[in-house]
Amino acid sequence: MKSAASLLSIALLLASSAQAAQHMQKKHARRQGASPTFAPAPTTTAAVPPPTSTALSTKTTIKRGLSFNDASLTKDFTSSQVSFAYDWDSTFQGDLPAGVTFFPMLFSAAPEHSTQWEANANAAIAKGSTHLLFINEPDLSSQGNTSPQDAANQWMQFMQPFAGKATLVSPAITNGAPPAMGTGWMDDFLAACDKLGCQVDAIAAHIYDSATNVPYYQSYITALGTRYKRPVLITEFGATGSVEQQQQFLQTMVPFLDGLDSVSHYAWFMTAAGNLVNADASLSPLGNTYVSS
């Protein structure tokens, strides 16, 4: 899963949960793992006026998705529960559940990721992929570690050729504090892109905090849609706390995300044993909460 971050404040916050500690220590098999990054968040007051969201009484669009390393662990999910899956790479081994769409990602412009990107992205689109993802956590040194200007230049090389063929999704920022991280990084990226003529169809973001701090999540995610006026994909979100606290969190957040028009897709971190699934790939109590909330 994700390796330890360099910021002491992150480590201290994650230490409050055994699952979060595991999240810090383990690495993704397909990448050098990211670290959940926290901006200072209010515990009782929201950074923006409290958002409103009305969940649909009948869900006509499944926004919920899966992040995974091992595709075999997705086998007990169905397309009536999740619509997409991704693995921080442009290919995967094995099979996804029928009807679940793979979203390929160019994790970074490093040769090990970019050399086969064009061929892999074209192959994925030919098989039905509708979205292309770009640079995982560029604002984090242990992850994509890319400046806004370099990311814009790389976008023109690797993503722009696919304009009109798929929805092109921005780099996935952390919820780290601006100006160097989070929305500060995204603002600079989009400004650089405007000068180059990038077509950025949607915004990707990650958010981690405490399971008891729901107002922060709701305010932060709502503000992304207002700020960027594009569809938002929350391609990673997680919450520290006990399993019971995480279940309560999801029972609130899943209907909220389903009802928030600016959010097109979201994926809990992650589809792994001890998290959304058990060791035999059956859905865990948390996984059942995720798909039924």
Short mmCIF file of C-alpha atoms in Angstrom, two decimals:
data_model
loop_
_atom_site.label_atom_id
_atom_site.label_comp_id
_atom_site.label_asym_id
_atom_site.label_seq_id
_atom_site.Cartn_x
_atom_site.Cartn_y
_atom_site.Cartn_z
CA MET A 1 0.00 0.00 0.00
CA LYS A 2 1.42 3.40 0.84
CA SER A 3 4.86 4.09 2.28
CA ALA A 4 5.59 6.46 5.17
CA ALA A 5 5.51 10.15 4.36
CA SER A 6 8.23 12.58 5.35
CA LEU A 7 5.93 14.95 7.22
CA LEU A 8 5.86 14.30 10.95
CA SER A 9 2.31 15.56 11.26
CA ILE A 10 1.10 12.94 8.81
CA ALA A 11 2.76 10.15 10.73
CA LEU A 12 1.30 11.35 14.01
CA LEU A 13 -2.21 11.52 12.60
CA LEU A 14 -2.03 8.12 10.95
CA ALA A 15 -0.69 6.53 14.11
CA SER A 16 -4.17 6.87 15.59
CA SER A 17 -5.36 3.86 13.61
CA ALA A 18 -3.90 0.38 13.11
CA GLN A 19 -5.25 0.32 9.58
CA ALA A 20 -3.65 3.66 8.88
CA ALA A 21 -0.34 2.37 10.19
CA GLN A 22 -0.59 -0.54 7.76
CA HIS A 23 -1.50 1.96 5.06
CA MET A 24 1.74 3.80 5.81
CA GLN A 25 4.02 0.77 5.90
CA LYS A 26 3.01 -1.33 2.90
CA LYS A 27 3.65 -0.57 -0.76
CA HIS A 28 1.61 -1.07 -3.85
CA ALA A 29 2.92 -3.92 -5.94
CA ARG A 30 2.60 -1.86 -9.11
CA ARG A 31 4.13 1.40 -7.93
CA GLN A 32 6.17 3.15 -5.30
CA GLY A 33 3.23 3.82 -3.02
CA ALA A 34 1.80 7.21 -2.15
CA SER A 35 1.25 8.49 1.34
CA PRO A 36 -2.08 9.76 2.59
CA THR A 37 -1.46 13.46 3.00
CA PHE A 38 -3.44 15.64 5.33
CA ALA A 39 -3.95 19.36 5.26
CA PRO A 40 -4.75 20.86 8.66
CA ALA A 41 -8.49 20.29 8.93
CA PRO A 42 -11.05 21.72 11.34
CA THR A 43 -12.72 19.19 13.56
CA THR A 44 -15.83 21.14 14.33
CA THR A 45 -16.08 23.82 11.62
CA ALA A 46 -15.96 23.55 7.85
CA ALA A 47 -13.52 25.51 5.71
CA VAL A 48 -16.36 26.60 3.44
CA PRO A 49 -20.09 26.96 4.13
CA PRO A 50 -21.64 23.54 4.81
CA PRO A 51 -22.44 21.85 1.49
CA THR A 52 -25.71 20.24 0.63
CA SER A 53 -26.12 16.97 -1.21
CA THR A 54 -29.21 14.95 -1.87
CA ALA A 55 -28.65 11.29 -2.62
CA LEU A 56 -30.76 9.94 -5.45
CA SER A 57 -33.63 7.79 -4.27
CA THR A 58 -32.89 5.46 -7.18
CA LYS A 59 -29.27 5.40 -8.27
CA THR A 60 -29.17 5.59 -12.05
CA THR A 61 -25.41 6.07 -12.26
CA ILE A 62 -22.91 4.06 -10.25
CA LYS A 63 -20.13 6.41 -9.21
CA ARG A 64 -18.50 3.95 -6.82
CA GLY A 65 -15.25 2.26 -7.89
CA LEU A 66 -12.32 0.16 -6.73
CA SER A 67 -8.61 0.81 -6.35
CA PHE A 68 -6.64 -2.43 -6.39
CA ASN A 69 -3.29 -4.13 -6.77
CA ASP A 70 -4.60 -7.66 -7.21
CA ALA A 71 -7.54 -7.96 -9.62
CA SER A 72 -8.52 -11.32 -8.11
CA LEU A 73 -9.62 -9.49 -4.97
CA THR A 74 -12.35 -7.69 -6.94
CA LYS A 75 -14.17 -10.89 -7.92
CA ASP A 76 -17.08 -10.62 -5.47
CA PHE A 77 -18.04 -7.09 -6.49
CA THR A 78 -20.65 -6.63 -9.21
CA SER A 79 -21.33 -3.95 -11.81
CA SER A 80 -24.48 -3.04 -9.88
CA GLN A 81 -22.20 -2.02 -7.00
CA VAL A 82 -19.14 -0.53 -8.73
CA SER A 83 -18.67 0.92 -12.19
CA PHE A 84 -14.89 1.27 -12.56
CA ALA A 85 -11.56 0.10 -11.19
CA TYR A 86 -7.94 1.16 -11.48
CA ASP A 87 -4.55 -0.01 -10.26
CA TRP A 88 -2.22 3.02 -10.62
CA ASP A 89 -0.94 1.54 -13.88
CA SER A 90 -1.92 1.34 -17.53
CA THR A 91 -2.45 -2.44 -17.54
CA PHE A 92 -3.44 -5.14 -15.06
CA GLN A 93 -3.23 -8.88 -14.74
CA GLY A 94 -6.33 -11.06 -14.41
CA ASP A 95 -9.97 -10.09 -14.76
CA LEU A 96 -12.34 -7.52 -13.37
CA PRO A 97 -16.02 -8.29 -12.72
CA ALA A 98 -18.17 -8.19 -15.84
CA GLY A 99 -19.32 -4.68 -16.64
CA VAL A 100 -16.67 -2.95 -14.52
CA THR A 101 -14.58 -0.53 -16.60
CA PHE A 102 -10.81 -0.25 -16.20
CA PHE A 103 -9.35 3.27 -16.00
CA PRO A 104 -5.66 3.20 -17.05
CA MET A 105 -3.24 5.60 -15.37
CA LEU A 106 0.09 7.08 -16.41
CA PHE A 107 1.60 7.06 -12.93
CA SER A 108 4.47 9.33 -13.94
CA ALA A 109 6.52 10.22 -17.00
CA ALA A 110 9.35 7.92 -15.92
CA PRO A 111 10.23 5.49 -18.73
CA GLU A 112 8.99 2.45 -16.82
CA HIS A 113 5.53 4.00 -16.92
CA SER A 114 5.52 6.09 -20.09
CA THR A 115 7.23 3.86 -22.69
CA GLN A 116 4.16 1.68 -23.21
CA TRP A 117 1.59 4.31 -22.29
CA GLU A 118 0.33 5.12 -25.79
CA ALA A 119 -0.12 1.47 -26.74
CA ASN A 120 -1.68 0.52 -23.42
CA ALA A 121 -4.05 3.49 -23.38
CA ASN A 122 -5.19 2.79 -26.93
CA ALA A 123 -5.75 -0.86 -26.07
CA ALA A 124 -7.74 0.06 -22.98
CA ILE A 125 -9.93 2.50 -24.93
CA ALA A 126 -10.54 -0.19 -27.54
CA LYS A 127 -11.80 -2.45 -24.73
CA GLY A 128 -14.15 0.20 -23.38
CA SER A 129 -12.12 2.43 -21.05
CA THR A 130 -13.78 5.84 -20.85
CA HIS A 131 -11.29 7.76 -18.66
CA LEU A 132 -7.51 8.16 -18.67
CA LEU A 133 -5.83 9.03 -15.36
CA PHE A 134 -2.59 10.99 -15.03
CA ILE A 135 0.25 11.33 -12.47
CA ASN A 136 -0.45 9.99 -9.01
CA GLU A 137 0.08 12.63 -6.32
CA PRO A 138 2.47 14.92 -8.20
CA ASP A 139 2.57 17.21 -5.17
CA LEU A 140 4.18 14.51 -3.00
CA SER A 141 7.92 13.85 -3.26
CA SER A 142 7.53 10.10 -2.63
CA GLN A 143 4.97 9.81 -5.43
CA GLY A 144 4.54 11.54 -8.80
CA ASN A 145 6.88 14.33 -7.60
CA THR A 146 6.31 16.58 -10.61
CA SER A 147 6.17 20.36 -10.81
CA PRO A 148 3.02 21.95 -12.25
CA GLN A 149 4.92 23.20 -15.31
CA ASP A 150 6.56 19.84 -15.98
CA ALA A 151 3.20 18.11 -15.55
CA ALA A 152 1.63 20.47 -18.09
CA ASN A 153 4.43 19.78 -20.56
CA GLN A 154 4.04 16.04 -20.03
CA TRP A 155 0.29 16.35 -20.46
CA MET A 156 0.79 17.75 -23.95
CA GLN A 157 3.05 14.82 -24.81
CA PHE A 158 1.17 11.93 -23.25
CA MET A 159 -2.46 12.94 -22.64
CA GLN A 160 -3.40 15.56 -25.21
CA PRO A 161 -3.18 13.08 -28.13
CA PHE A 162 -6.18 11.28 -26.57
CA ALA A 163 -8.42 14.36 -26.47
CA GLY A 164 -11.84 13.40 -27.77
CA LYS A 165 -11.12 9.68 -27.38
CA ALA A 166 -11.64 9.50 -23.61
CA THR A 167 -12.24 11.77 -20.63
CA LEU A 168 -8.82 13.15 -19.73
CA VAL A 169 -8.38 13.41 -15.96
CA SER A 170 -5.91 15.73 -14.24
CA PRO A 171 -3.11 14.58 -11.97
CA ALA A 172 -4.49 13.33 -8.65
CA ILE A 173 -3.58 15.86 -5.97
CA THR A 174 -3.35 15.17 -2.25
CA ASN A 175 -5.27 17.21 0.29
CA GLY A 176 -1.98 18.69 1.44
CA ALA A 177 -1.77 22.38 2.28
CA PRO A 178 -1.34 25.00 -0.47
CA PRO A 179 0.55 26.61 -2.03
CA ALA A 180 2.97 23.76 -2.74
CA MET A 181 0.45 20.95 -2.41
CA GLY A 182 -3.22 20.23 -2.99
CA THR A 183 -5.26 22.93 -4.67
CA GLY A 184 -2.25 25.25 -4.83
CA TRP A 185 -0.45 22.72 -7.02
CA MET A 186 -3.58 22.19 -9.14
CA ASP A 187 -4.09 25.92 -9.66
CA ASP A 188 -0.54 26.25 -10.98
CA PHE A 189 -0.92 23.19 -13.20
CA LEU A 190 -4.11 24.47 -14.79
CA ALA A 191 -2.56 27.90 -15.32
CA ALA A 192 0.40 26.30 -17.10
CA CYS A 193 -1.99 24.14 -19.09
CA ASP A 194 -4.01 27.15 -20.21
CA LYS A 195 -0.90 28.61 -21.83
CA LEU A 196 -0.13 25.34 -23.61
CA GLY A 197 -3.65 24.51 -24.73
CA CYS A 198 -4.20 21.36 -22.68
CA GLN A 199 -7.67 19.83 -22.69
CA VAL A 200 -8.27 18.82 -19.07
CA ASP A 201 -11.74 17.32 -18.86
CA ALA A 202 -11.93 16.39 -15.18
CA ILE A 203 -10.13 16.82 -11.86
CA ALA A 204 -8.75 14.01 -9.68
CA ALA A 205 -8.10 14.38 -5.97
CA HIS A 206 -7.31 12.31 -2.88
CA ILE A 207 -8.45 13.03 0.65
CA TYR A 208 -7.59 11.46 4.00
CA ASP A 209 -8.49 12.54 7.53
CA SER A 210 -10.33 11.20 10.58
CA ALA A 211 -13.53 9.21 10.21
CA THR A 212 -15.08 11.56 12.74
CA ASN A 213 -14.37 14.66 10.64
CA VAL A 214 -17.08 14.27 8.00
CA PRO A 215 -17.71 18.03 7.63
CA TYR A 216 -14.14 18.51 6.43
CA TYR A 217 -14.52 15.86 3.72
CA GLN A 218 -17.82 17.28 2.56
CA SER A 219 -16.57 20.86 2.46
CA TYR A 220 -13.29 20.00 0.76
CA ILE A 221 -14.87 17.85 -1.96
CA THR A 222 -17.67 20.33 -2.60
CA ALA A 223 -15.13 23.15 -2.90
CA LEU A 224 -13.22 21.23 -5.59
CA GLY A 225 -16.24 21.23 -7.88
CA THR A 226 -16.92 24.90 -7.22
CA ARG A 227 -13.28 25.89 -7.74
CA TYR A 228 -12.54 23.97 -10.94
CA LYS A 229 -15.95 23.74 -12.60
CA ARG A 230 -15.18 20.30 -13.96
CA PRO A 231 -16.31 16.82 -12.94
CA VAL A 232 -14.37 15.61 -9.90
CA LEU A 233 -13.02 12.08 -9.41
CA ILE A 234 -12.08 11.22 -5.82
CA THR A 235 -9.75 8.42 -6.83
CA GLU A 236 -8.57 7.78 -3.27
CA PHE A 237 -10.27 8.49 0.01
CA GLY A 238 -9.83 6.92 3.39
CA ALA A 239 -10.47 7.71 7.04
CA THR A 240 -8.58 6.81 10.19
CA GLY A 241 -10.49 5.20 13.02
CA SER A 242 -11.97 1.87 14.06
CA VAL A 243 -13.84 -0.28 11.55
CA GLU A 244 -17.07 0.78 13.20
CA GLN A 245 -16.14 4.45 12.80
CA GLN A 246 -15.20 3.86 9.16
CA GLN A 247 -18.53 2.14 8.55
CA GLN A 248 -20.39 5.08 10.07
CA PHE A 249 -18.27 7.40 7.94
CA LEU A 250 -19.15 5.52 4.74
CA GLN A 251 -22.84 5.40 5.65
CA THR A 252 -22.75 9.19 5.54
CA MET A 253 -20.20 9.86 2.81
CA VAL A 254 -21.37 7.41 0.14
CA PRO A 255 -24.87 8.92 -0.11
CA PHE A 256 -23.30 12.37 0.01
CA LEU A 257 -20.94 11.60 -2.90
CA ASP A 258 -23.72 9.91 -4.86
CA GLY A 259 -25.85 13.00 -4.50
CA LEU A 260 -23.15 15.58 -5.24
CA ASP A 261 -23.49 16.50 -8.91
CA SER A 262 -19.88 17.67 -9.25
CA VAL A 263 -18.51 14.23 -8.31
CA SER A 264 -18.52 11.75 -11.19
CA HIS A 265 -16.58 8.87 -9.58
CA TYR A 266 -15.02 7.90 -6.26
CA ALA A 267 -12.97 5.00 -4.89
CA TRP A 268 -12.22 4.04 -1.30
CA PHE A 269 -8.62 3.12 -0.56
CA MET A 270 -8.52 0.18 -1.14
CA THR A 271 -9.54 -3.30 -2.36
CA ALA A 272 -7.18 -5.31 -0.17
CA ALA A 273 -7.44 -8.06 2.43
CA GLY A 274 -8.17 -6.51 5.79
CA ASN A 275 -9.85 -3.55 4.15
CA LEU A 276 -12.76 -3.90 1.68
CA VAL A 277 -12.28 -7.66 1.38
CA ASN A 278 -11.28 -10.66 3.44
CA ALA A 279 -8.32 -12.90 2.63
CA ASP A 280 -10.55 -15.09 0.43
CA ALA A 281 -11.72 -11.99 -1.52
CA SER A 282 -15.20 -12.09 -0.01
CA LEU A 283 -16.48 -8.68 1.01
CA SER A 284 -15.55 -7.66 4.53
CA PRO A 285 -17.98 -5.84 6.83
CA LEU A 286 -16.42 -2.59 5.62
CA GLY A 287 -16.74 -3.70 2.00
CA ASN A 288 -20.38 -4.54 2.49
CA THR A 289 -20.96 -1.12 4.00
CA TYR A 290 -19.17 0.52 1.07
CA VAL A 291 -21.40 -1.10 -1.56
CA SER A 292 -24.68 -0.91 0.35
CA SER A 293 -24.63 2.62 1.77
#
